[in-house]
Structure formats: structure tokens, C-alpha cells
Coordinates of N, CA and C in Angstrom, one line a residue:
D12 N 85.1 81.0 116.7 CA 85.7 81.4 117.9 C 85.4 82.9 118.2
Y13 N 85.7 83.3 119.4 CA 85.5 84.7 119.8 C 86.5 85.1 120.9
V14 N 86.6 86.4 121.1 CA 87.4 87.0 122.2 C 86.5 87.5 123.3
N15 N 86.7 87.1 124.5 CA 86.0 87.6 125.7 C 86.9 88.5 126.4
V16 N 86.6 89.8 126.4 CA 87.4 90.8 127.1 C 87.0 91.0 128.5
S17 N 85.9 90.3 128.9 CA 85.3 90.4 130.3 C 84.6 91.8 130.4
N18 N 84.8 92.5 131.5 CA 84.1 93.7 131.8 C 85.0 94.8 132.3
P19 N 85.9 95.3 131.4 CA 86.8 96.4 131.9 C 85.9 97.7 132.1
S20 N 86.2 98.4 133.2 CA 85.4 99.6 133.4 C 85.5 100.6 132.3
S21 N 86.6 100.7 131.6 CA 86.8 101.7 130.5 C 85.8 101.5 129.4
L22 N 85.2 100.3 129.3 CA 84.2 100.1 128.2 C 82.8 100.3 128.7
N23 N 82.5 100.6 130.0 CA 81.2 100.9 130.5 C 80.9 102.4 130.2
I24 N 80.7 102.7 129.0 CA 80.6 104.1 128.6 C 79.1 104.6 128.7
N25 N 78.9 105.6 129.6 CA 77.7 106.2 129.8 C 77.7 107.6 129.0
G26 N 77.2 107.6 127.8 CA 77.3 108.8 127.0 C 77.7 108.5 125.6
N27 N 78.3 109.5 125.0 CA 78.7 109.4 123.6 C 79.7 108.3 123.5
V28 N 79.6 107.5 122.3 CA 80.4 106.4 122.1 C 80.6 106.2 120.6
S29 N 81.7 105.7 120.2 CA 82.0 105.2 118.8 C 82.6 103.9 118.8
I30 N 82.2 103.0 117.9 CA 82.8 101.7 117.8 C 83.1 101.4 116.3
S31 N 84.2 100.7 116.1 CA 84.7 100.6 114.7 C 85.4 99.2 114.5
A32 N 85.3 98.7 113.3 CA 86.1 97.5 112.9 C 86.1 97.4 111.4
W33 N 87.1 96.7 111.0 CA 87.2 96.2 109.6 C 86.6 94.8 109.6
V34 N 85.7 94.5 108.7 CA 85.0 93.2 108.7 C 84.7 92.7 107.3
N35 N 84.6 91.4 107.2 CA 83.9 90.8 106.1 C 83.2 89.6 106.7
F36 N 82.4 89.0 105.9 CA 81.6 87.8 106.4 C 81.3 86.9 105.3
S37 N 81.1 85.6 105.7 CA 80.5 84.7 104.7 C 79.0 84.9 104.6
N38 N 78.5 84.4 103.6 CA 77.0 84.5 103.4 C 76.3 83.5 104.3
F39 N 76.0 84.0 105.5 CA 75.3 83.1 106.5 C 74.0 83.8 107.0
D40 N 73.1 83.0 107.6 CA 71.8 83.5 107.9 C 71.6 83.5 109.4
N41 N 72.7 83.6 110.2 CA 72.5 83.5 111.7 C 72.0 84.8 112.2
D42 N 71.0 84.8 113.0 CA 70.4 85.9 113.7 C 71.3 86.4 114.8
L43 N 71.6 87.7 114.9 CA 72.3 88.3 116.0 C 73.8 88.0 116.1
A44 N 74.4 87.5 115.1 CA 75.8 87.3 115.1 C 76.5 88.6 115.2
C45 N 77.4 88.8 116.1 CA 78.0 90.2 116.3 C 79.5 90.3 116.0
V46 N 79.9 91.4 115.4 CA 81.2 91.8 115.2 C 81.8 92.0 116.6
M47 N 81.1 92.8 117.4 CA 81.5 93.1 118.8 C 80.2 93.4 119.5
S48 N 80.2 93.1 120.8 CA 79.0 93.3 121.6 C 79.4 93.6 123.1
K49 N 78.8 94.6 123.6 CA 78.9 95.0 125.0 C 77.5 94.9 125.7
A50 N 77.3 93.9 126.5 CA 76.0 93.7 127.1 C 75.8 94.7 128.2
G51 N 74.5 94.9 128.5 CA 74.2 95.8 129.6 C 73.3 95.1 130.6
N52 N 73.5 95.4 131.9 CA 72.6 94.8 132.9 C 71.3 95.5 133.0
A53 N 71.2 96.7 132.7 CA 69.9 97.5 132.8 C 69.4 97.9 131.5
G54 N 69.7 97.1 130.4 CA 69.3 97.5 129.1 C 70.3 98.3 128.4
G55 N 71.4 98.7 129.0 CA 72.4 99.5 128.3 C 73.3 98.7 127.5
G56 N 74.1 99.3 126.6 CA 75.1 98.5 125.9 C 75.1 99.0 124.4
Y57 N 76.0 98.3 123.6 CA 76.2 98.6 122.2 C 76.8 97.4 121.5
H58 N 76.4 97.3 120.2 CA 77.0 96.3 119.4 C 76.8 96.5 117.9
I59 N 77.6 95.8 117.1 CA 77.4 95.8 115.7 C 77.1 94.3 115.3
E60 N 76.0 94.1 114.7 CA 75.6 92.7 114.4 C 75.1 92.6 112.9
K61 N 75.1 91.4 112.4 CA 74.6 91.1 111.1 C 73.0 91.0 111.2
T62 N 72.3 91.6 110.4 CA 70.9 91.6 110.4 C 70.4 90.2 109.9
A63 N 69.4 89.7 110.7 CA 68.9 88.3 110.4 C 68.3 88.3 109.0
G64 N 68.7 87.2 108.2 CA 68.2 87.0 106.9 C 68.6 87.9 105.8
A65 N 69.6 88.8 106.1 CA 70.0 89.8 105.1 C 71.5 90.0 105.2
N66 N 72.1 90.6 104.2 CA 73.5 90.9 104.2 C 73.7 92.4 104.6
N67 N 73.2 92.7 105.7 CA 73.3 94.1 106.3 C 74.0 94.0 107.6
L68 N 74.6 95.1 108.1 CA 75.1 95.2 109.4 C 74.3 96.3 110.1
S69 N 74.1 96.1 111.4 CA 73.4 97.1 112.2 C 74.2 97.5 113.4
L70 N 74.1 98.8 113.8 CA 74.6 99.3 115.0 C 73.4 99.3 116.0
W71 N 73.5 98.7 117.1 CA 72.5 98.7 118.2 C 73.1 99.5 119.4
I72 N 72.3 100.5 119.8 CA 72.6 101.3 121.0 C 71.4 101.1 121.9
E73 N 71.7 100.8 123.2 CA 70.7 100.6 124.1 C 70.9 101.5 125.3
N74 N 69.9 102.2 125.8 CA 70.1 103.1 126.9 C 69.2 102.7 128.1
G75 N 68.5 101.7 128.1 CA 67.7 101.3 129.2 C 66.4 102.0 129.3
D76 N 66.3 103.2 128.9 CA 65.0 104.0 129.0 C 64.2 103.8 127.7
D77 N 64.9 104.0 126.6 CA 64.2 104.0 125.3 C 64.2 102.6 124.6
G78 N 65.0 101.6 125.2 CA 65.2 100.3 124.6 C 66.2 100.4 123.5
P79 N 66.3 99.4 122.7 CA 67.4 99.4 121.7 C 67.0 100.2 120.5
I80 N 67.9 100.9 119.9 CA 67.8 101.7 118.7 C 68.7 101.0 117.7
E81 N 68.2 100.7 116.5 CA 68.9 100.0 115.4 C 69.1 101.0 114.3
V82 N 70.4 101.1 113.8 CA 70.7 101.8 112.6 C 71.4 100.8 111.6
T83 N 70.8 100.6 110.5 CA 71.2 99.5 109.6 C 71.8 100.1 108.3
T84 N 72.8 99.3 107.8 CA 73.5 99.6 106.5 C 72.6 99.2 105.4
N85 N 73.1 99.5 104.2 CA 72.6 98.9 103.0 C 73.1 97.5 102.8
T86 N 72.7 96.8 101.8 CA 73.1 95.4 101.6 C 74.6 95.4 101.3
L87 N 75.4 94.5 101.9 CA 76.8 94.4 101.7 C 77.2 93.1 101.1
D88 N 78.3 93.2 100.3 CA 78.8 92.0 99.6 C 79.6 91.2 100.6
P89 N 79.2 89.9 100.8 CA 79.9 89.1 101.9 C 81.4 88.9 101.7
D90 N 81.9 89.0 100.5 CA 83.3 88.8 100.2 C 84.2 90.0 100.2
T91 N 83.6 91.2 100.6 CA 84.3 92.4 100.6 C 84.7 92.9 102.0
L92 N 85.9 93.4 102.2 CA 86.3 93.9 103.5 C 85.8 95.3 103.6
Y93 N 85.0 95.6 104.7 CA 84.4 96.9 105.0 C 84.9 97.5 106.2
H94 N 85.0 98.8 106.3 CA 85.3 99.6 107.5 C 84.0 100.1 108.0
I95 N 83.5 99.6 109.2 CA 82.2 99.9 109.8 C 82.5 100.7 111.0
V96 N 81.8 101.9 111.1 CA 81.9 102.7 112.3 C 80.4 103.1 112.7
G97 N 80.2 102.9 114.0 CA 78.9 103.3 114.6 C 79.2 104.4 115.7
T98 N 78.4 105.4 115.7 CA 78.6 106.5 116.7 C 77.3 106.9 117.3
N99 N 77.4 107.4 118.5 CA 76.2 108.1 119.2 C 76.8 109.3 119.8
D100 N 76.2 110.5 119.5 CA 76.7 111.8 120.0 C 75.7 112.4 121.1
G101 N 74.9 111.5 121.6 CA 73.9 112.0 122.7 C 72.6 112.3 122.1
T102 N 72.4 112.6 120.8 CA 71.1 112.8 120.2 C 70.9 111.9 119.0
T103 N 71.9 111.5 118.3 CA 71.8 110.7 117.1 C 72.8 109.5 117.0
S104 N 72.3 108.4 116.6 CA 73.1 107.2 116.3 C 73.3 107.2 114.8
K105 N 74.6 106.9 114.4 CA 74.9 106.9 113.0 C 75.7 105.7 112.7
I106 N 75.6 105.2 111.4 CA 76.5 104.1 111.0 C 77.1 104.5 109.6
Y107 N 78.4 104.2 109.6 CA 79.2 104.6 108.4 C 79.8 103.3 107.8
V108 N 79.9 103.2 106.5 CA 80.5 102.1 105.8 C 81.6 102.8 104.9
D109 N 82.8 102.4 105.0 CA 83.9 102.8 104.2 C 84.0 104.4 104.1
G110 N 83.8 105.0 105.3 CA 84.0 106.4 105.4 C 82.7 107.2 105.1
S111 N 81.7 106.6 104.6 CA 80.5 107.3 104.2 C 79.3 107.1 105.1
L112 N 78.6 108.1 105.5 CA 77.4 108.0 106.4 C 76.3 107.2 105.6
I113 N 75.8 106.2 106.1 CA 74.8 105.4 105.5 C 73.4 105.6 106.0
N114 N 73.3 105.8 107.4 CA 72.0 105.9 108.0 C 72.2 106.5 109.4
S115 N 71.1 107.2 109.9 CA 71.1 107.8 111.2 C 69.7 107.7 111.8
V116 N 69.7 107.7 113.1 CA 68.4 107.6 113.9 C 68.5 108.4 115.1
S117 N 67.5 109.2 115.5 CA 67.6 110.0 116.7 C 67.5 109.1 117.9
M118 N 68.3 109.4 118.9 CA 68.3 108.7 120.2 C 69.2 109.3 121.1
G119 N 68.9 109.2 122.4 CA 69.8 109.8 123.5 C 71.0 108.9 123.8
N120 N 71.7 109.3 124.8 CA 72.9 108.6 125.2 C 72.7 107.1 125.5
P121 N 73.6 106.2 125.1 CA 73.5 104.8 125.5 C 73.8 104.7 127.0
G122 N 73.3 103.6 127.6 CA 73.6 103.3 129.0 C 75.0 102.6 129.0
G123 N 75.5 102.4 130.2 CA 76.9 101.9 130.4 C 77.1 100.5 129.9
G124 N 76.2 99.7 130.0 CA 76.5 98.3 129.6 C 77.5 97.7 130.4
E125 N 77.1 97.2 131.6 CA 78.1 96.7 132.6 C 78.3 95.2 132.5
G126 N 78.0 94.6 131.3 CA 78.2 93.2 131.1 C 79.5 93.0 130.3
E127 N 79.7 91.8 129.9 CA 80.9 91.4 129.2 C 81.0 92.0 127.8
F128 N 82.2 92.3 127.3 CA 82.5 92.8 126.0 C 83.1 91.6 125.2
K129 N 82.5 91.3 124.1 CA 83.0 90.2 123.3 C 83.2 90.6 121.8
I130 N 84.2 90.0 121.2 CA 84.5 90.3 119.8 C 84.2 89.0 119.1
G131 N 83.3 89.0 118.1 CA 83.0 87.8 117.3 C 81.8 87.0 117.9
Y132 N 81.1 87.5 118.9 CA 80.0 86.8 119.5 C 79.1 87.8 120.2
N133 N 77.8 87.5 120.2 CA 76.8 88.3 120.8 C 76.8 88.1 122.3
S134 N 77.2 89.1 123.1 CA 77.3 88.9 124.6 C 76.0 88.9 125.3
D135 N 74.9 89.2 124.6 CA 73.6 89.1 125.2 C 72.9 87.7 125.1
N136 N 73.5 86.9 124.3 CA 72.8 85.6 124.0 C 73.8 84.5 124.0
V137 N 73.3 83.3 124.1 CA 74.2 82.1 124.0 C 73.7 81.2 122.9
G138 N 74.6 80.4 122.4 CA 74.2 79.5 121.3 C 75.2 79.7 120.1
S139 N 75.3 78.6 119.3 CA 76.3 78.7 118.2 C 75.8 79.6 117.1
A140 N 74.5 80.0 117.1 CA 74.1 80.9 116.0 C 74.6 82.3 116.2
R141 N 75.2 82.6 117.4 CA 75.6 84.0 117.7 C 77.0 84.3 117.3
Y142 N 77.8 83.3 116.7 CA 79.2 83.5 116.4 C 79.2 84.2 115.0
W143 N 80.2 85.1 114.9 CA 80.5 85.8 113.7 C 81.2 84.8 112.7
H144 N 80.8 84.8 111.4 CA 81.4 84.0 110.4 C 82.0 84.9 109.4
G145 N 83.3 85.2 109.6 CA 84.0 86.1 108.8 C 85.3 86.6 109.5
N146 N 85.9 87.7 108.9 CA 87.1 88.2 109.5 C 86.7 89.5 110.2
I147 N 87.5 89.8 111.3 CA 87.3 91.0 112.1 C 88.8 91.5 112.3
D148 N 89.0 92.8 112.1 CA 90.3 93.4 112.3 C 90.1 94.8 112.9
E149 N 91.1 95.3 113.6 CA 91.2 96.7 114.0 C 89.9 97.1 114.8
V150 N 89.5 96.4 115.8 CA 88.3 96.7 116.6 C 88.8 97.9 117.6
A151 N 87.9 98.9 117.6 CA 88.2 100.1 118.4 C 87.0 100.7 119.1
I152 N 87.1 101.2 120.3 CA 86.0 101.8 121.0 C 86.5 103.1 121.6
W153 N 85.7 104.2 121.4 CA 86.0 105.5 121.9 C 84.9 106.0 122.8
D154 N 85.3 106.7 123.8 CA 84.4 107.4 124.8 C 84.2 108.8 124.2
G155 N 83.3 108.8 123.2 CA 83.0 110.1 122.4 C 82.6 109.7 121.0
A156 N 81.9 110.6 120.4 CA 81.5 110.4 119.0 C 82.5 111.0 118.1
L157 N 83.1 110.1 117.2 CA 84.0 110.6 116.1 C 83.3 111.5 115.2
T158 N 84.0 112.4 114.6 CA 83.4 113.3 113.6 C 83.5 112.6 112.2
E159 N 82.7 113.1 111.3 CA 82.8 112.5 109.9 C 84.2 112.6 109.3
D160 N 84.9 113.7 109.6 CA 86.2 113.8 109.1 C 87.2 112.8 109.7
E161 N 87.0 112.5 111.0 CA 87.8 111.5 111.6 C 87.6 110.1 111.1
I162 N 86.3 109.8 110.8 CA 86.0 108.5 110.3 C 86.5 108.4 108.9
T163 N 86.5 109.4 108.1 CA 87.0 109.4 106.7 C 88.5 109.2 106.8
A164 N 89.2 109.9 107.7 CA 90.7 109.8 107.9 C 91.0 108.3 108.3
L165 N 90.3 107.7 109.2 CA 90.6 106.3 109.6 C 90.4 105.4 108.4
Y166 N 89.3 105.6 107.6 CA 89.1 104.7 106.4 C 90.1 105.0 105.3
N167 N 90.4 106.2 105.0 CA 91.3 106.5 103.9 C 92.7 106.0 104.2
S168 N 93.0 105.9 105.4 CA 94.4 105.4 105.8 C 94.5 103.9 105.6
G169 N 93.4 103.2 105.4 CA 93.5 101.8 105.2 C 93.8 101.1 106.6
L170 N 94.3 99.9 106.6 CA 94.6 99.3 107.8 C 95.9 99.7 108.5
G171 N 96.6 100.7 107.8 CA 97.8 101.1 108.4 C 97.8 102.2 109.4
L172 N 96.7 103.0 109.6 CA 96.5 104.0 110.6 C 96.3 103.4 112.0
D173 N 97.2 103.8 112.9 CA 97.1 103.3 114.3 C 96.2 104.3 115.0
A174 N 95.0 103.9 115.5 CA 94.0 104.7 116.1 C 94.5 105.2 117.5
S175 N 95.6 104.7 118.0 CA 96.1 105.2 119.3 C 97.0 106.5 119.1
F176 N 97.2 106.9 117.9 CA 97.9 108.2 117.6 C 97.1 109.1 116.7
N177 N 97.1 110.4 117.1 CA 96.4 111.4 116.2 C 97.2 111.5 114.9
N178 N 96.5 111.7 113.8 CA 97.1 111.7 112.5 C 96.1 112.5 111.6
G179 N 96.5 113.7 111.1 CA 95.7 114.5 110.2 C 94.4 114.9 110.8
D180 N 93.3 114.5 110.1 CA 91.9 114.9 110.7 C 91.5 114.0 111.8
Y181 N 92.2 112.9 112.1 CA 91.9 112.1 113.2 C 92.6 112.6 114.5
T182 N 91.8 113.1 115.5 CA 92.3 113.7 116.7 C 91.7 113.1 118.0
S183 N 91.2 111.9 117.9 CA 90.5 111.4 119.1 C 91.2 110.3 119.8
S184 N 92.5 110.2 119.6 CA 93.3 109.1 120.3 C 93.2 109.1 121.8
S185 N 93.0 110.3 122.4 CA 92.9 110.4 123.8 C 91.6 109.8 124.3
N186 N 90.6 109.7 123.5 CA 89.3 109.1 123.8 C 89.2 107.6 123.6
L187 N 90.3 107.0 123.0 CA 90.3 105.6 122.7 C 90.3 104.8 124.0
Q188 N 89.3 103.9 124.2 CA 89.1 103.1 125.4 C 89.5 101.7 125.2
G189 N 89.4 101.2 124.0 CA 89.8 99.8 123.7 C 90.3 99.7 122.3
Y190 N 91.3 98.9 122.0 CA 91.9 98.8 120.7 C 92.5 97.4 120.5
W191 N 92.0 96.7 119.6 CA 92.5 95.3 119.3 C 92.8 95.3 117.8
K192 N 94.1 95.3 117.5 CA 94.6 95.4 116.2 C 94.7 94.1 115.5
F193 N 94.7 93.0 116.2 CA 94.8 91.6 115.6 C 95.9 91.5 114.6
N194 N 97.1 92.0 114.9 CA 98.1 92.0 113.9 C 99.2 90.9 114.1
E195 N 98.8 89.9 115.0 CA 99.8 88.8 115.2 C 99.7 87.8 114.1

């Protein structure tokens, strides 16, 4: 199953962006299955997906001019809950796992992505192979790049830190554009 948030204007971010979620997954081999995905009409958008044929997660940032840029994690254990954060600060896309920077790639600002935003499904594609097989919690999107200290603060707090309030080194609650706690 998945959540379709439709196309709220607050998620059509033209510029710096951060996306975050706590996830685990079953050992599946589906190509392009997404934790979250914001499609773009002109090639813009952003998403975190499972890499085809591997137990890695990738942050994809698309800006329409340069095409998609992929930043990939190391191999992850399917049975472990991870805190995944992807950021773009206008020059570099980065992916963090459990508060630690894993990889970065140079790239300009992402395009706005004026398509649907979906959690648990790839909004660019259709078909059963695009569904996420695992758990997703605390999905958040910011209009701005989180700092490494903020990412560490969010991770070190565990699932108890509410991203809608500043706390310690985390000071970007005013940039929060979408937040799904899944606490029901």
C-alpha cells in the first residue's frame, strides 16, 4: 500500500531540499521501489528509492537541466531500521544513514517537481514493482538543506524528536514543509 499526498504547492521545492525517513525493508529485488517520491513535470523532483538488485538506498535529485543525479548508500541490512536523510544545498547532493554522511555528488538545485508526492510508491512509474516492501516512519521534507549537526540531532533523538519543533542542534523546524509521523 502507499500514501498519495497529491500535489501540495509546499512540496514543489525549487532549490535547496532535505528529505528524511526511518525505514527498513524486506529483501526484495524490485527496481525503483520508493520510500518517498515527488515527480516532476519538466524532469524536476526528488525521491529515495531502493537500488535495483542490491540492498542499497539512493537519493535521486532531478533538476530538468542536468537530468537525475543519484547518491547511493552502502549495503544495508534488510532487517534493520535506518534513519535516511538526503539533502541538496544548491551545489551538492548528500545521503546520510543513521546520522553519518555516506556519499555526496556535485549537482545544482533540484527542479520543483510539480507532480504527485507519494510515500511507499514511485510517483514516476506505475506497476506493482514500484511498491515499498518494508516499514516507513517519520517522513519529513524541508525547504532547505539540513546541516550535519541537525541530521545527527534528529538521529540521536531516536523516533521521539518531533521535527516540527527546534531542539538542541536541530533548528530548521520553520523550513519543514511536510511531516508524516505515522504514529496512529
